[in-house]
Coordinates of C-alpha atoms and ligand atoms in Angstrom, one line a residue:
M1 CA 73.9 32.8 95.8
S2 CA 75.5 30.0 93.6
K3 CA 73.1 27.3 92.6
N4 CA 73.2 23.7 94.3
V5 CA 73.3 20.8 91.9
L6 CA 72.8 17.1 92.4
V7 CA 75.0 15.1 90.0
T8 CA 74.4 11.5 89.9
G9 CA 77.2 9.4 88.7
G10 CA 79.5 12.1 88.9
A11 CA 82.7 10.4 89.4
G12 CA 82.5 8.7 86.0
Y13 CA 83.7 9.7 82.7
I14 CA 81.3 12.4 81.3
G15 CA 80.2 13.1 85.1
S16 CA 83.8 14.0 86.2
H17 CA 84.4 16.5 83.4
T18 CA 80.9 18.0 83.8
V19 CA 81.3 18.5 87.7
L20 CA 84.6 20.3 86.9
Q21 CA 82.8 22.7 84.5
L22 CA 80.0 23.3 86.7
L23 CA 82.6 24.3 89.5
L24 CA 84.4 26.7 87.2
G25 CA 81.1 28.1 86.2
G26 CA 80.3 28.9 89.7
Y27 CA 77.9 26.1 90.9
R28 CA 77.9 24.1 94.4
A29 CA 78.2 20.3 93.2
V30 CA 77.1 17.5 95.3
V31 CA 78.2 14.1 93.9
V32 CA 76.3 11.0 94.5
D33 CA 78.2 7.6 92.9
N34 CA 78.3 4.2 94.1
L35 CA 81.9 3.8 92.5
D36 CA 80.6 0.8 90.8
N37 CA 82.6 1.9 87.5
S38 CA 84.6 4.8 88.6
S39 CA 87.3 5.6 90.9
D40 CA 86.9 8.5 94.1
V41 CA 90.5 9.7 92.5
A42 CA 88.4 11.4 89.8
I43 CA 86.6 13.2 92.5
E44 CA 90.1 14.2 94.0
R45 CA 91.5 15.3 90.8
V46 CA 88.3 17.5 89.8
E47 CA 88.6 19.1 93.1
E48 CA 92.3 20.0 92.3
L49 CA 91.6 21.2 88.7
A50 CA 88.9 23.5 90.2
A51 CA 91.5 25.1 92.6
E52 CA 89.8 27.5 94.9
L53 CA 86.5 26.5 93.7
G54 CA 87.1 22.7 94.5
G55 CA 85.6 23.5 97.9
N56 CA 82.4 23.7 96.4
L57 CA 82.4 20.0 95.7
S58 CA 81.1 17.3 98.1
F59 CA 80.9 13.6 97.3
H60 CA 78.7 10.7 98.9
Q61 CA 79.4 7.2 97.9
V62 CA 75.7 6.1 97.7
D63 CA 73.9 3.9 95.5
L64 CA 70.6 5.6 93.8
R65 CA 68.6 2.9 95.0
D66 CA 69.3 3.1 98.5
R67 CA 66.5 5.4 99.3
S68 CA 67.0 6.3 102.8
A69 CA 70.6 7.4 102.0
L70 CA 69.4 9.5 99.1
E71 CA 66.9 10.8 101.5
K72 CA 69.4 12.2 103.7
I73 CA 71.3 14.0 101.3
F74 CA 68.4 15.7 100.2
A75 CA 67.3 16.7 103.5
Q76 CA 70.9 18.4 103.8
T77 CA 70.7 20.5 101.1
K78 CA 68.1 22.2 98.7
F79 CA 68.9 21.6 95.1
D80 CA 68.1 23.7 92.4
A81 CA 68.6 20.8 89.7
V82 CA 69.7 17.6 89.2
I83 CA 72.0 16.3 86.7
H84 CA 71.7 12.1 86.2
F85 CA 74.4 10.4 84.6
A86 CA 74.4 7.5 87.1
G87 CA 73.7 4.0 85.1
L88 CA 75.2 1.0 83.5
K89 CA 76.2 1.4 80.0
A90 CA 77.8 -1.7 78.5
V91 CA 75.4 -2.8 75.8
G92 CA 77.0 -6.4 75.6
E93 CA 76.7 -6.8 79.1
S94 CA 72.8 -5.7 79.1
V95 CA 72.2 -8.4 76.6
H96 CA 73.8 -11.0 79.1
Q97 CA 72.3 -9.5 82.0
P98 CA 69.0 -7.6 81.4
L99 CA 67.6 -7.7 84.9
L100 CA 70.7 -5.9 86.3
Y101 CA 70.2 -3.1 83.8
Y102 CA 66.5 -2.7 84.5
D103 CA 67.2 -3.0 88.2
N104 CA 70.1 -0.6 88.3
N105 CA 69.1 2.2 85.6
L106 CA 65.5 2.2 85.8
I107 CA 64.9 1.6 89.6
G108 CA 67.9 4.0 90.4
T109 CA 66.1 6.4 88.3
I110 CA 62.7 6.1 90.1
V111 CA 63.8 6.3 93.5
L112 CA 65.8 9.8 92.4
L113 CA 62.7 11.0 90.6
E114 CA 60.5 10.4 93.8
T115 CA 63.1 11.6 96.1
M116 CA 63.3 15.2 94.0
A117 CA 59.7 15.4 94.2
A118 CA 59.1 14.9 97.8
H119 CA 61.8 17.7 98.1
G120 CA 60.3 19.8 95.7
C121 CA 63.3 19.8 93.3
K122 CA 61.5 19.2 89.7
N123 CA 64.5 20.1 87.7
L124 CA 66.4 17.4 85.8
V125 CA 68.9 17.0 83.2
F126 CA 68.9 13.5 82.3
S127 CA 71.8 11.4 80.0
S128 CA 70.0 9.7 76.9
S129 CA 71.7 8.3 74.3
A130 CA 71.8 8.5 70.4
T131 CA 71.0 4.7 70.8
V132 CA 67.4 5.4 71.2
Y133 CA 67.5 6.1 67.0
G134 CA 68.1 2.6 66.5
W135 CA 69.3 2.3 62.9
P136 CA 68.2 5.7 61.6
K137 CA 66.6 5.6 58.1
E138 CA 68.7 8.7 57.1
V139 CA 71.4 11.2 58.8
P140 CA 71.6 13.6 60.2
C141 CA 69.4 12.4 63.0
T142 CA 66.9 15.1 64.4
E143 CA 65.2 14.9 67.4
E144 CA 61.9 14.3 65.9
F145 CA 63.2 11.0 64.4
P146 CA 61.3 7.9 65.5
L147 CA 62.6 6.0 68.4
A148 CA 63.8 2.2 68.6
A149 CA 65.9 0.4 71.1
V150 CA 67.7 -2.6 70.1
N151 CA 69.0 -4.0 73.2
P152 CA 68.5 -3.9 76.9
Y153 CA 70.7 -0.8 78.0
G154 CA 69.1 1.2 74.7
R155 CA 65.5 0.2 76.2
T156 CA 66.7 1.8 79.8
K157 CA 67.3 5.2 77.9
L158 CA 63.8 4.7 76.1
F159 CA 62.0 3.8 79.3
I160 CA 63.6 6.5 81.1
E161 CA 62.8 9.3 78.4
D162 CA 59.3 8.1 78.5
I163 CA 59.1 8.2 82.2
C164 CA 60.0 11.7 81.8
R165 CA 57.7 12.7 79.2
D166 CA 54.8 11.1 81.2
L167 CA 56.1 12.8 84.6
C168 CA 55.8 16.2 82.8
R169 CA 52.6 15.7 81.4
S170 CA 51.3 14.7 84.8
D171 CA 52.5 17.6 86.8
S172 CA 53.5 20.7 85.1
E173 CA 56.0 21.9 87.8
W174 CA 58.3 19.5 86.3
N175 CA 61.1 20.7 84.0
I176 CA 63.1 18.2 82.3
I177 CA 65.9 18.0 79.7
L178 CA 67.0 14.8 77.8
L179 CA 70.2 15.1 76.3
R180 CA 71.0 12.5 73.7
Y181 CA 74.9 11.9 73.6
F182 CA 76.4 10.8 70.3
N183 CA 80.0 9.4 70.9
P184 CA 81.8 11.0 73.6
V185 CA 85.8 10.7 73.1
G186 CA 89.0 12.7 74.6
A187 CA 89.7 13.8 77.9
H188 CA 90.3 17.1 79.9
P189 CA 93.2 18.9 78.4
S190 CA 95.1 18.6 81.6
G191 CA 95.5 14.7 81.3
Y192 CA 94.5 14.8 85.0
I193 CA 90.7 13.2 84.2
G194 CA 89.7 10.8 81.5
E195 CA 88.0 7.8 80.5
D196 CA 88.9 4.7 82.7
P197 CA 87.0 1.8 81.8
R198 CA 87.1 -1.7 83.8
G199 CA 88.1 -4.7 81.8
T200 CA 88.5 -4.8 78.1
P201 CA 87.0 -1.5 76.5
N202 CA 83.8 -2.2 74.4
N203 CA 84.2 1.5 72.6
L204 CA 86.7 2.4 70.1
M205 CA 88.6 5.1 71.5
P206 CA 89.5 3.6 74.9
F207 CA 90.5 0.4 73.2
V208 CA 92.8 2.5 70.7
Q209 CA 94.3 3.9 73.3
Q210 CA 95.0 0.7 75.2
V211 CA 96.9 -0.4 71.9
A212 CA 98.7 2.8 71.7
I213 CA 100.2 2.2 75.1
G214 CA 100.7 -1.5 74.7
R215 CA 97.7 -3.1 76.8
Q216 CA 96.3 -4.5 73.6
P217 CA 98.1 -6.1 70.7
A218 CA 95.8 -4.5 67.9
L219 CA 92.5 -2.9 67.2
K220 CA 89.9 -5.2 65.6
V221 CA 88.1 -3.2 63.1
F222 CA 84.5 -4.5 62.8
G223 CA 83.2 -4.5 59.6
N224 CA 84.6 -3.1 56.4
D225 CA 81.6 -3.6 54.0
Y226 CA 79.3 -1.0 55.0
S227 CA 78.2 1.6 52.7
T228 CA 80.2 4.3 53.9
K229 CA 83.3 6.0 52.5
D230 CA 86.1 3.6 53.2
G231 CA 83.6 0.8 54.4
T232 CA 83.9 1.1 58.3
G233 CA 81.3 2.5 60.4
V234 CA 80.5 6.2 60.9
R235 CA 79.8 7.8 64.2
D236 CA 79.5 11.4 65.6
Y237 CA 82.5 11.8 67.9
I238 CA 82.3 14.7 70.5
H239 CA 85.1 16.2 73.0
V240 CA 83.7 15.1 76.7
V241 CA 84.5 18.9 77.3
D242 CA 82.1 20.0 74.8
L243 CA 79.6 17.5 76.0
A244 CA 80.3 18.6 79.6
D245 CA 79.5 22.1 78.5
G246 CA 76.4 21.4 77.0
H247 CA 74.8 20.1 80.3
I248 CA 75.7 23.8 81.7
A249 CA 73.8 25.3 78.8
A250 CA 70.8 22.7 79.4
L251 CA 71.0 23.8 83.2
R252 CA 70.5 27.5 82.1
K253 CA 67.5 26.4 79.8
L254 CA 66.0 24.7 82.7
S255 CA 65.0 28.1 84.2
D256 CA 63.0 28.9 81.1
P257 CA 59.4 28.5 82.7
N258 CA 57.8 26.7 79.1
I259 CA 60.4 23.9 79.2
S260 CA 58.3 20.9 80.5
C261 CA 60.1 18.1 78.6
E262 CA 62.4 19.0 75.9
V263 CA 65.0 16.7 74.2
Y264 CA 68.4 17.8 72.5
N265 CA 70.9 15.8 70.6
L266 CA 74.7 16.6 71.7
G267 CA 76.9 15.9 68.9
T268 CA 79.2 17.7 66.2
G269 CA 77.2 17.1 63.0
K270 CA 80.1 15.4 61.5
G271 CA 80.4 12.0 60.7
T272 CA 83.8 10.2 60.9
S273 CA 84.9 6.5 60.0
V274 CA 86.8 4.2 62.3
L275 CA 89.6 4.2 60.0
E276 CA 89.7 8.3 60.0
M277 CA 89.5 8.0 63.5
V278 CA 92.5 5.6 63.8
A279 CA 94.4 7.8 61.3
A280 CA 93.8 11.1 63.5
F281 CA 94.9 9.1 66.6
E282 CA 97.9 7.9 65.1
K283 CA 98.9 11.6 64.0
A284 CA 98.2 13.1 67.4
S285 CA 100.1 10.3 69.4
G286 CA 102.9 9.3 66.9
Q287 CA 101.9 5.5 67.4
K288 CA 101.2 3.2 65.1
I289 CA 97.9 1.3 65.7
P290 CA 98.0 -2.3 64.4
L291 CA 94.5 -3.3 62.7
I292 CA 93.0 -6.4 62.2
K293 CA 89.8 -6.6 60.1
V294 CA 87.2 -8.7 61.3
G295 CA 83.3 -9.2 60.5
R296 CA 80.6 -6.7 61.8
R297 CA 79.9 -6.5 65.1
P298 CA 76.4 -7.9 65.8
G299 CA 73.6 -5.0 66.3
D300 CA 76.0 -2.3 65.2
V301 CA 74.5 0.4 63.1
E302 CA 76.2 1.7 59.8
V303 CA 76.0 5.6 60.0
V304 CA 74.6 7.9 62.9
Y305 CA 75.4 11.4 63.3
A306 CA 73.5 14.4 64.7
S307 CA 71.6 17.1 63.7
T308 CA 72.9 19.8 66.0
K309 CA 70.5 22.9 64.9
K310 CA 68.1 22.5 67.8
A311 CA 70.7 22.6 70.6
E312 CA 72.4 25.4 68.7
H313 CA 69.3 27.5 68.4
E314 CA 67.6 26.8 71.9
L315 CA 70.7 25.9 74.1
N316 CA 73.0 28.3 72.3
W317 CA 75.8 25.5 72.5
K318 CA 77.8 24.3 69.9
A319 CA 80.9 22.0 70.1
K320 CA 83.9 23.7 69.7
F321 CA 86.6 20.6 69.3
G322 CA 87.3 18.4 66.2
I323 CA 88.8 15.1 66.2
E324 CA 92.5 16.4 66.2
E325 CA 91.9 17.9 69.8
M326 CA 90.0 14.8 70.6
C327 CA 92.8 12.8 69.7
R328 CA 95.2 14.7 71.3
D329 CA 93.7 15.1 74.5
Q330 CA 92.9 11.2 74.6
W331 CA 96.7 10.4 74.1
N332 CA 97.9 13.1 76.3
W333 CA 95.4 11.3 79.4
A334 CA 96.3 7.8 78.2
S335 CA 100.3 8.5 78.1
K336 CA 100.2 10.2 81.7
N337 CA 97.8 7.3 82.9
P338 CA 98.5 4.3 81.0
Y339 CA 96.4 2.3 83.8
G340 CA 93.9 5.1 84.1
Y341 CA 93.4 6.2 88.0
R342 CA 95.3 2.8 89.3
S343 CA 98.4 4.8 87.4
P344 CA 101.0 5.9 89.9
N345 CA 100.1 9.6 91.3
L346 CA 100.2 12.4 88.8
N347 CA 101.5 16.0 89.5
L348 CA 99.0 18.8 88.5
N349 CA 102.0 21.1 87.5
Ligands
NAD1 P1 80.6 5.7 83.5 O1 80.3 4.6 83.8 O2 82.0 6.5 83.4 O3 79.9 6.7 84.6 C1 78.5 6.4 85.2 C2 78.8 6.6 86.9 O4 77.4 6.2 87.4 C3 79.7 5.5 87.4 O5 80.7 6.4 88.1 C4 79.1 4.4 88.2 O6 79.9 4.2 89.3 C5 77.8 5.2 88.6 N1 76.7 4.5 88.6 C6 76.1 3.4 88.3 N2 75.1 2.9 88.8 C7 74.8 3.5 89.8 C8 73.8 3.6 90.9 N3 72.8 2.7 91.0 N4 74.0 4.5 91.8 C9 75.2 5.4 92.0 N5 75.9 5.7 91.1 C10 75.8 4.5 89.9 O7 79.9 6.2 82.2 P2 79.7 7.6 81.3 O8 80.2 7.4 80.0 O9 80.2 8.6 82.1 O10 78.0 7.7 81.1 C11 77.2 8.7 81.8 C12 76.0 8.6 81.4 O11 76.0 9.0 80.1 C13 75.3 7.2 81.4 O12 74.1 7.1 81.9 C14 75.5 6.3 80.3 O13 74.4 5.8 79.9 C15 75.2 7.6 79.3 N6 75.8 7.7 77.9 C16 77.2 7.5 77.7 C17 77.5 7.5 76.3 C18 79.3 7.0 76.3 O14 79.5 6.5 75.3 N7 80.0 7.3 77.3 C19 76.9 7.8 75.3 C20 75.6 7.9 75.5 C21 74.8 8.0 76.7
UDP2 N1 84.6 -0.4 66.8 C1 85.5 -1.3 66.1 N2 86.3 -1.9 66.9 C2 86.3 -1.8 68.4 C3 85.2 -0.9 68.8 C4 84.4 0.0 68.0 O1 85.8 -1.1 64.9 O2 87.0 -2.5 68.9 C5 83.7 0.4 65.6 C6 82.3 0.1 65.7 O3 82.1 -0.8 64.9 C7 81.5 1.5 65.3 C8 82.6 2.4 66.1 O4 83.9 1.9 66.2 O5 81.7 1.4 64.0 C9 82.3 2.8 67.1 O6 82.0 2.2 68.3 P1 81.6 2.3 69.6 O7 81.4 1.1 70.3 O8 82.6 3.1 70.4 O9 80.4 3.3 69.7 P2 78.9 3.0 69.2 O10 79.2 1.7 68.2 O11 78.3 2.4 70.6 O12 78.2 4.1 68.6

């Protein structure tokens, strides 16, 4: 019998790609999302992409903090595991509205964990972030590095990681995997699902994509005086489909009885500068990206990339795609959906 997985935030960027991989992998997926930063069109498209397996997907427009609505969903289905993506993620917004972030991310998670416990589902995969490494003293970052949060968003990740560690110490029935994502980019190769940020994008690739389709005039390059190969910031970009597959690997690992609370980096282990990423995107798209060099963005770190050894050995997972494929698929999605899910309807074939 196929396993039932509850996916919170499953209409979002990483969630939608993961739900598709779950369905294709033979799982049944129940998505809970308040659509605060996403569209139900993403859910419809995932269903279509999954073809005959699309019938194994159901969707509830529910806020995680709505305890009674969540309770009803758990009463209807016995879940084998939960993948918890739901949360707010804009660093700058979190600095200006910390209570919004603590309320949404922390209370949402606590209500979820309490409801899971009440229904005897104690298997969780949580979306953490490389942001918990702060400004790392060296690279690549291994999972044992000291943790530091430099803004309220990052603190919500750190607090939730600590809550999960405490929970596992208090009750050996819990199995929790914390996945620290590096920089997810790209889109499903179909060009049918991808990232669709509300308002002006904060992250590099969604911004580059909007410059390429003429929605923004130029990319501001934040800082050109870092001690890196070309002076711009270096990150570990990972194709969102590889990241999605990392969740399937984590779900498999949850059935290991000795897991308790484990943490894994999901990255490629390769560092790419802003200028290298822009050059790769220009090559993949044939579009020129005008650049304006400006000062460093406050709070930015210089170089971050992952040690991938632990995930390779213990999850048996490794990213397959490089920056060429990330840029190709990002452009395919952007050119087919210049206004994201608000673009005119696309036909799958
Ligand atoms: P996203 O905004 O596209 O997806 C998050 C989803 O959660 C959205 O669909 C939103 O509507 C939903 N949501 C938010 N609060 C909710 C609530 N209270 N109840 C129900 N639904 C709620 O973001 P994403 O890029 O797909 O990120 C998914 C997760 O991964 C987040 O937890 C994020 O912090 C984490 N993460 C993302 C990145 C990244 O660069 N994208 C990096 C590291 C970690
Ligand atoms: N960046 C940039 N211009 C932008 C957005 C980002 O130069 O408009 C740079 C940023 O300074 C960093 C890299 O691109 O060096 C990745 O930034 P992003 O916000 O995507 O990820 P994060 O900094 O959170 O890892």
